[in-house]
CSV table of C-alpha atoms in Angstrom, one decimal:
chain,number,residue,atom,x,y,z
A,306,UNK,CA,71.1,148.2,-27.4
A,307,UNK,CA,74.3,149.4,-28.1
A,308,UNK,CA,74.4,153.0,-29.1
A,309,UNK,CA,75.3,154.3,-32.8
A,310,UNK,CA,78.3,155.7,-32.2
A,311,UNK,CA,80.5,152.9,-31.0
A,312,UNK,CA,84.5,154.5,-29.2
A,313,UNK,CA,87.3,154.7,-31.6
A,314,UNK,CA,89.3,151.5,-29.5
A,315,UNK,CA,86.7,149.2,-31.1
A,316,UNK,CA,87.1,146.9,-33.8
A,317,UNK,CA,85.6,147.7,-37.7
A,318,UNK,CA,83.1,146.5,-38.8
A,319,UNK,CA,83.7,144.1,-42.1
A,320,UNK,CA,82.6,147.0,-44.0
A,321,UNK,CA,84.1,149.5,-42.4
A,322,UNK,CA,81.2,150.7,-40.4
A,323,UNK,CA,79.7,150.3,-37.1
A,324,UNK,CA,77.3,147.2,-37.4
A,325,UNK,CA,74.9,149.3,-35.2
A,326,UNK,CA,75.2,152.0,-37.7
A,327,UNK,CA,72.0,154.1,-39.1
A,328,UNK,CA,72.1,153.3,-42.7
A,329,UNK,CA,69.8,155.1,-45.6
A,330,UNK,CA,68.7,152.7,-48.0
A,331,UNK,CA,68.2,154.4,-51.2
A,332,UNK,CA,65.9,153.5,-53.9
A,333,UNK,CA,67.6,153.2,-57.1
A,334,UNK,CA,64.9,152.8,-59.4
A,335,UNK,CA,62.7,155.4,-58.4
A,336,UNK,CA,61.4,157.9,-61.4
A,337,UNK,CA,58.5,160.5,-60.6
A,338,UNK,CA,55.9,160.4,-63.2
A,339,UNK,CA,57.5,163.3,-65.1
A,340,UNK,CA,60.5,161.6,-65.4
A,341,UNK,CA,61.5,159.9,-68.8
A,342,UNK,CA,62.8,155.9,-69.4
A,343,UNK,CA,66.6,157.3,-69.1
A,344,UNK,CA,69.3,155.4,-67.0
A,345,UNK,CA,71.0,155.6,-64.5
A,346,UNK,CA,67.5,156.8,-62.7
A,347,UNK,CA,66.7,159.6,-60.9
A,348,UNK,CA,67.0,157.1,-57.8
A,349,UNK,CA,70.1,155.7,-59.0
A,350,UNK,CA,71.3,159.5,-59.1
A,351,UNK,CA,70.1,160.3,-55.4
A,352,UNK,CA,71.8,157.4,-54.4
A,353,UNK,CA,74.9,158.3,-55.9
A,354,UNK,CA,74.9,161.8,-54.1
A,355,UNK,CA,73.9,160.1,-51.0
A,356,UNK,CA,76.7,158.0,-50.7
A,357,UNK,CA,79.2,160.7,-52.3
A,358,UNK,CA,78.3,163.1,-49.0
A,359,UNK,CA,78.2,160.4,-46.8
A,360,UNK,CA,81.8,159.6,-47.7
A,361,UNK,CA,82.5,163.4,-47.6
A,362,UNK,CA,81.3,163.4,-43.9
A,363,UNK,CA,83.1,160.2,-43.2
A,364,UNK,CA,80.7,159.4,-40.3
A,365,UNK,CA,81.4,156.0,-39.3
A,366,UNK,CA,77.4,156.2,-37.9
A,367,UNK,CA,75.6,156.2,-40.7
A,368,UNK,CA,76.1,154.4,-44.3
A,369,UNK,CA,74.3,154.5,-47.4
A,370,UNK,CA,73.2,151.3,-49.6
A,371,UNK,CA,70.5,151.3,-52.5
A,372,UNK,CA,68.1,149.0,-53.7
A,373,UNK,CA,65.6,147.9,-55.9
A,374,UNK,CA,62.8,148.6,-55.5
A,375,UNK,CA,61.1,149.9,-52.0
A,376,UNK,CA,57.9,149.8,-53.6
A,377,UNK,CA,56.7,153.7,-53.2
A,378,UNK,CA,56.8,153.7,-57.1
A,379,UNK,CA,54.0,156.2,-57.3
A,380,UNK,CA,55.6,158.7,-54.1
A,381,UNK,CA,59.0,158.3,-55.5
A,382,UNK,CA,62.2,159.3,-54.9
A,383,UNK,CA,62.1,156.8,-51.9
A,384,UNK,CA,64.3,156.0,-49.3
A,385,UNK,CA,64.7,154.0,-46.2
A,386,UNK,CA,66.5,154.5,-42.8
A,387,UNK,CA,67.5,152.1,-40.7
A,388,UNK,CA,68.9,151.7,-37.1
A,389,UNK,CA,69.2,148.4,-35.4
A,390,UNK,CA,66.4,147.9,-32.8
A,391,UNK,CA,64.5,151.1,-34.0
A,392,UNK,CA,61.6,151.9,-35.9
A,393,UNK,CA,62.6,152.0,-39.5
A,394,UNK,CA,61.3,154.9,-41.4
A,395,UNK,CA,60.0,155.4,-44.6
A,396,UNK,CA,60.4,158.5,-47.3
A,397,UNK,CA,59.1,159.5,-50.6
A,398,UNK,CA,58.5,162.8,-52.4
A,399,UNK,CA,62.2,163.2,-52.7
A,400,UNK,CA,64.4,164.8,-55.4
A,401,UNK,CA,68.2,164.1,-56.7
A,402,UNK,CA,68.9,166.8,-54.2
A,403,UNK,CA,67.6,165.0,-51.5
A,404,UNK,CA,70.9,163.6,-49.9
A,405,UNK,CA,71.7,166.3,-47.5
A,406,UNK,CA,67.9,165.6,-46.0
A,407,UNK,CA,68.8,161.9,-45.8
A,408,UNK,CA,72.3,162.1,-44.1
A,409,UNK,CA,71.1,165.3,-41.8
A,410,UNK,CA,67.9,162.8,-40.4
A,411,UNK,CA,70.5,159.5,-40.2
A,412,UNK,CA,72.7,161.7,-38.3
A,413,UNK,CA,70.0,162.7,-36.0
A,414,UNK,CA,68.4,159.2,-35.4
A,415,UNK,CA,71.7,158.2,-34.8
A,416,UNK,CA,72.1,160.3,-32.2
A,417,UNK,CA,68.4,160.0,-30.2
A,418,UNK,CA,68.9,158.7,-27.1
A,419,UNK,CA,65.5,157.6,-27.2
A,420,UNK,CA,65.5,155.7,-30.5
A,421,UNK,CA,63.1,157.7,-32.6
A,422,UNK,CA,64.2,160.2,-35.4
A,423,UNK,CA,63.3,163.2,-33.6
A,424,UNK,CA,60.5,165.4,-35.4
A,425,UNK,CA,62.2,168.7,-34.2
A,426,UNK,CA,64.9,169.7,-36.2
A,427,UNK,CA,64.1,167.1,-39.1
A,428,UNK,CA,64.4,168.8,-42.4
A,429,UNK,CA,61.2,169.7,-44.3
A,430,UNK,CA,61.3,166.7,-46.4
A,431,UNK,CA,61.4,164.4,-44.2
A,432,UNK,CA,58.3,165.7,-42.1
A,433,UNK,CA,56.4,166.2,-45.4
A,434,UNK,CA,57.6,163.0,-46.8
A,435,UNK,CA,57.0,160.1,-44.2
A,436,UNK,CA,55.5,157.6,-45.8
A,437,UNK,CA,55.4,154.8,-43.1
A,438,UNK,CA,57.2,153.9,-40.4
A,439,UNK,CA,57.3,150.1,-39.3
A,440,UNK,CA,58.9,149.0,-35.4
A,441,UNK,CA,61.8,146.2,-35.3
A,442,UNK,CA,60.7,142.7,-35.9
A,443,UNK,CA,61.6,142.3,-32.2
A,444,UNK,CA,59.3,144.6,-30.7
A,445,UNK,CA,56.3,142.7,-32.6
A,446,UNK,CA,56.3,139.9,-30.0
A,447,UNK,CA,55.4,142.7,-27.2
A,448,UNK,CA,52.9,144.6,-28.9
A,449,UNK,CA,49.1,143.6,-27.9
B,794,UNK,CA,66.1,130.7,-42.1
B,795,UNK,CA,63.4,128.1,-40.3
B,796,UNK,CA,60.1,128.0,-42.7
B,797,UNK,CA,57.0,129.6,-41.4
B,798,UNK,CA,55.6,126.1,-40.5
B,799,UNK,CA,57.1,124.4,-37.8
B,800,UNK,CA,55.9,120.9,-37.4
B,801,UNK,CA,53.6,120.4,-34.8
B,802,UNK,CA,56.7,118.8,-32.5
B,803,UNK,CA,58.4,121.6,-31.9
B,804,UNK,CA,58.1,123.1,-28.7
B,805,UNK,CA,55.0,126.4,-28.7
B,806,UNK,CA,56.6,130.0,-28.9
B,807,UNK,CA,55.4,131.0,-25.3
B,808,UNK,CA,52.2,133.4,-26.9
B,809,UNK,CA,51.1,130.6,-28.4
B,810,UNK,CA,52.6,131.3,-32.3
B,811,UNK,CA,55.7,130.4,-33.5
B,812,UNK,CA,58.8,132.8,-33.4
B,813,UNK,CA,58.9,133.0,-37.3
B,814,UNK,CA,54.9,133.1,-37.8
B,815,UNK,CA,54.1,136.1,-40.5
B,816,UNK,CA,52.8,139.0,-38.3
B,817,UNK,CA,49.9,141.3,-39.3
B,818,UNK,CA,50.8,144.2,-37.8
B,819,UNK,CA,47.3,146.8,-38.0
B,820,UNK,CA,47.5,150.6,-37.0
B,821,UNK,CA,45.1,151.1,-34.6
B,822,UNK,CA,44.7,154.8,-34.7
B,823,UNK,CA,43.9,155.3,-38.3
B,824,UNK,CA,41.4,157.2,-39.6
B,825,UNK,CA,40.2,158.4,-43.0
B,826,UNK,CA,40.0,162.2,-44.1
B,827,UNK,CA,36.1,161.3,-43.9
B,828,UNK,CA,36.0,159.5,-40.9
B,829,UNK,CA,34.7,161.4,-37.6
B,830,UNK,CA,36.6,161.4,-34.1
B,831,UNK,CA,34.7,159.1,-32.5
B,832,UNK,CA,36.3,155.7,-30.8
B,833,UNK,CA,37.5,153.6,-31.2
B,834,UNK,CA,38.9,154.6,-34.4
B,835,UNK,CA,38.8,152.3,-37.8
B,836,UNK,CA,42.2,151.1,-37.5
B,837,UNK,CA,41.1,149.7,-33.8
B,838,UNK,CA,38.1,148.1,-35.4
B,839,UNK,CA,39.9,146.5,-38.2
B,840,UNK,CA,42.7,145.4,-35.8
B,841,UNK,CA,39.6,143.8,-33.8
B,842,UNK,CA,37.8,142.0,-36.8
B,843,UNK,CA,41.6,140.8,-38.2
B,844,UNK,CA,42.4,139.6,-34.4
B,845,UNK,CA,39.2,138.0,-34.6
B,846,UNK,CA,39.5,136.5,-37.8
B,847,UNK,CA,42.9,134.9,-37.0
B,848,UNK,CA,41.4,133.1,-33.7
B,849,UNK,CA,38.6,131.8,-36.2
B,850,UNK,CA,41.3,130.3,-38.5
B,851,UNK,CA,43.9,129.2,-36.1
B,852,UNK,CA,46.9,128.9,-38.0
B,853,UNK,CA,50.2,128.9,-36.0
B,854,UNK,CA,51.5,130.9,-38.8
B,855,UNK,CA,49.8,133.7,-38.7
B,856,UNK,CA,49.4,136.3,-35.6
B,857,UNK,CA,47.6,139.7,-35.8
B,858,UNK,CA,49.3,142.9,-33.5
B,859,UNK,CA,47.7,146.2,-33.2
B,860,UNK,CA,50.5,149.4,-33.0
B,861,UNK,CA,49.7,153.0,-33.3
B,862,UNK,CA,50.9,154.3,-35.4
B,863,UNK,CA,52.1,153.4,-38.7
B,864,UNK,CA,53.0,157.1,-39.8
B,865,UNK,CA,50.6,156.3,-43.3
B,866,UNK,CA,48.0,158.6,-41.8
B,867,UNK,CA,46.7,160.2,-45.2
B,868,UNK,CA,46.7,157.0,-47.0
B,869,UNK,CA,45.0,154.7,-43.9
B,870,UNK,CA,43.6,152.3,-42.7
B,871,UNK,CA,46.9,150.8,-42.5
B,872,UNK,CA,48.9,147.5,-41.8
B,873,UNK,CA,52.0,146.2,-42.0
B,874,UNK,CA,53.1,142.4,-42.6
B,875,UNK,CA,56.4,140.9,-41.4
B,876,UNK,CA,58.0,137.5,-41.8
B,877,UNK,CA,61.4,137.1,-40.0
B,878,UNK,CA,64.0,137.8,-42.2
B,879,UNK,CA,62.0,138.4,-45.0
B,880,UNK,CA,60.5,141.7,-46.4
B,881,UNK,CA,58.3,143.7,-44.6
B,882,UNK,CA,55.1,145.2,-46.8
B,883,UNK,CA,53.2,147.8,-45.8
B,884,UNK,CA,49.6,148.4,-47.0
B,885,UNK,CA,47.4,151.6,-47.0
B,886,UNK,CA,44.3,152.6,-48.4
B,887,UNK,CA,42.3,149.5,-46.1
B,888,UNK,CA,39.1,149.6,-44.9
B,889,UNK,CA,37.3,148.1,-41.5
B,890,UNK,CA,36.5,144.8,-43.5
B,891,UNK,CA,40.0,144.1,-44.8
B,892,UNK,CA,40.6,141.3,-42.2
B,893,UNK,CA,40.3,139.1,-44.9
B,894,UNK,CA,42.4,140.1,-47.2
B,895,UNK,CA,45.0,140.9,-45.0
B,896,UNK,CA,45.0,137.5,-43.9
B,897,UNK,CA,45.2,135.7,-47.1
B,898,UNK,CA,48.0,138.2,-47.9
B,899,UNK,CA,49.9,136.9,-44.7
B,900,UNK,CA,48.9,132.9,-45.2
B,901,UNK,CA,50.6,133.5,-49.0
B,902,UNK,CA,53.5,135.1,-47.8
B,903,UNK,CA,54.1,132.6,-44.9
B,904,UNK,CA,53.5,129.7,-47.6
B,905,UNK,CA,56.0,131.7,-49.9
B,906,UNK,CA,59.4,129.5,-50.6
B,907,UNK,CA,61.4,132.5,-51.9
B,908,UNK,CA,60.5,134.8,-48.8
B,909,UNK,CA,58.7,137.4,-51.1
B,910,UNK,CA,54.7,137.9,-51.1
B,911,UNK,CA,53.6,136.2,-54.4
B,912,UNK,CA,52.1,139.0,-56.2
B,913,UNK,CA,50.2,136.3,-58.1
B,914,UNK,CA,47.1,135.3,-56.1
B,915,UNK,CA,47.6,138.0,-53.6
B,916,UNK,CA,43.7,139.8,-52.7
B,917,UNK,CA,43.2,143.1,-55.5
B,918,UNK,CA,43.1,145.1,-51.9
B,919,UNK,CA,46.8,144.5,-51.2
B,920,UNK,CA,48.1,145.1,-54.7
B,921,UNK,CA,46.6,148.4,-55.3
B,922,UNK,CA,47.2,149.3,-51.7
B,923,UNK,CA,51.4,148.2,-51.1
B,924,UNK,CA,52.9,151.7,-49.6
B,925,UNK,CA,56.3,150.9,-49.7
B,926,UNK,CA,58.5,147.3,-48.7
B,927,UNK,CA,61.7,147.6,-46.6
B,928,UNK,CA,64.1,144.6,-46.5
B,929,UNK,CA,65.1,142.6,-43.4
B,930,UNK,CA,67.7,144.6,-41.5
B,931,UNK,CA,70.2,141.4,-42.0
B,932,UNK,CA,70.2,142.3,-45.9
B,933,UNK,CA,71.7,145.4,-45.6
B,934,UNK,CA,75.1,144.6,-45.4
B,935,UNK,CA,74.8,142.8,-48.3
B,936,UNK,CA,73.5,145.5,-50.4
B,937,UNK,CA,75.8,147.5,-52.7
């Protein structure tokens, strides 16, 4: 697999990021219980602040994108992260604050050479917060 | 994307399934909070009876997998269920005789013409246990 930091003297991608980029897929319709019926949502917000830092840190490794809905409704805020031929991993339990966490364990999947977020140096919320963690479609066919 | 039914012309996938069959992907090292250390754990039974299940039904479509581990740990037993290209769900909350229900979930979803798992129909065990759904990596770049 190519590695997620591809050398200046390649081409874009379409979007203007690496196609093997790690990308954090936001949940933009999360709410927590406690939250009222207001829009944008407390997701919609996260995401927002995600993709404000990300473009702060201009890392052409990692991107943010939203959705709705991850289905975590009862764990939210929720997110997903994403590298191409890894294990996609699962959060929930986070807050409108919880970019920094996001980009901080894209930027460190991104850089593992062995393909797994590392558990050292992941910030708190995302140790306390793994929901799941699924392997790549491709990986199924190999698997006993 | 090729359905999840291949007529019976097309060459086999070389285990025996075909490339795009929905995969029922069990945990095999869960355990509940009540559950003991001994071996092999739930998850590796339920993997067992699901496995054994699917050879009972033989449908191409559907293949059971065994991985360990999921990262639901507090909310097991656990599976997850892909379909190429299509969401992948992941279930918690299971118990050692959720073979079943896990594999009506899978023969829905491979029968499903939109690519979703029909909520309607699908077993009471996989709607009060979904954990979180994560789109197919292809999506991504289509996502805002």
């Amino acid at each position: 697999m190519a590695g997620p930091n591809p050398s200046p003297t390649e081409p874009p991608a379409p979007r203007g990021e690496p196609m093997d980029a790690v990308t954090v897929l936001v949940c933009s319709s999360c709410r927590r219980e406690s939250d009222g019926p207001e829009t944008p949502r407390p997701g919609s917000r996260l995401a927002d602040a995600a993709g404000a830092l990300a473009g702060a840190l201009s890392d052409p490794g990692v991107a943010v994108r939203r959705v709705a809905c991850l289905g975590n409704c009862s764990r939210g805020l929720s997110a997903a992260v994403y590298r191409p031929g890894c294990w996609t991993y699962v959060f929930g339990g986070l807050d409108e604050a919880s970019g920094g966490d996001l980009l901080a364990g894209a930027r460190l999947f991104a850089a593992a050479a062995d393909g797994f977020m590392p558990w050292r140096g992941r910030p708190e919320a995302l140790k306390r917060g793994l929901i799941a963690r699924v392997p790549p479609i491709d990986l199924l066919k190999d698997l006993p």
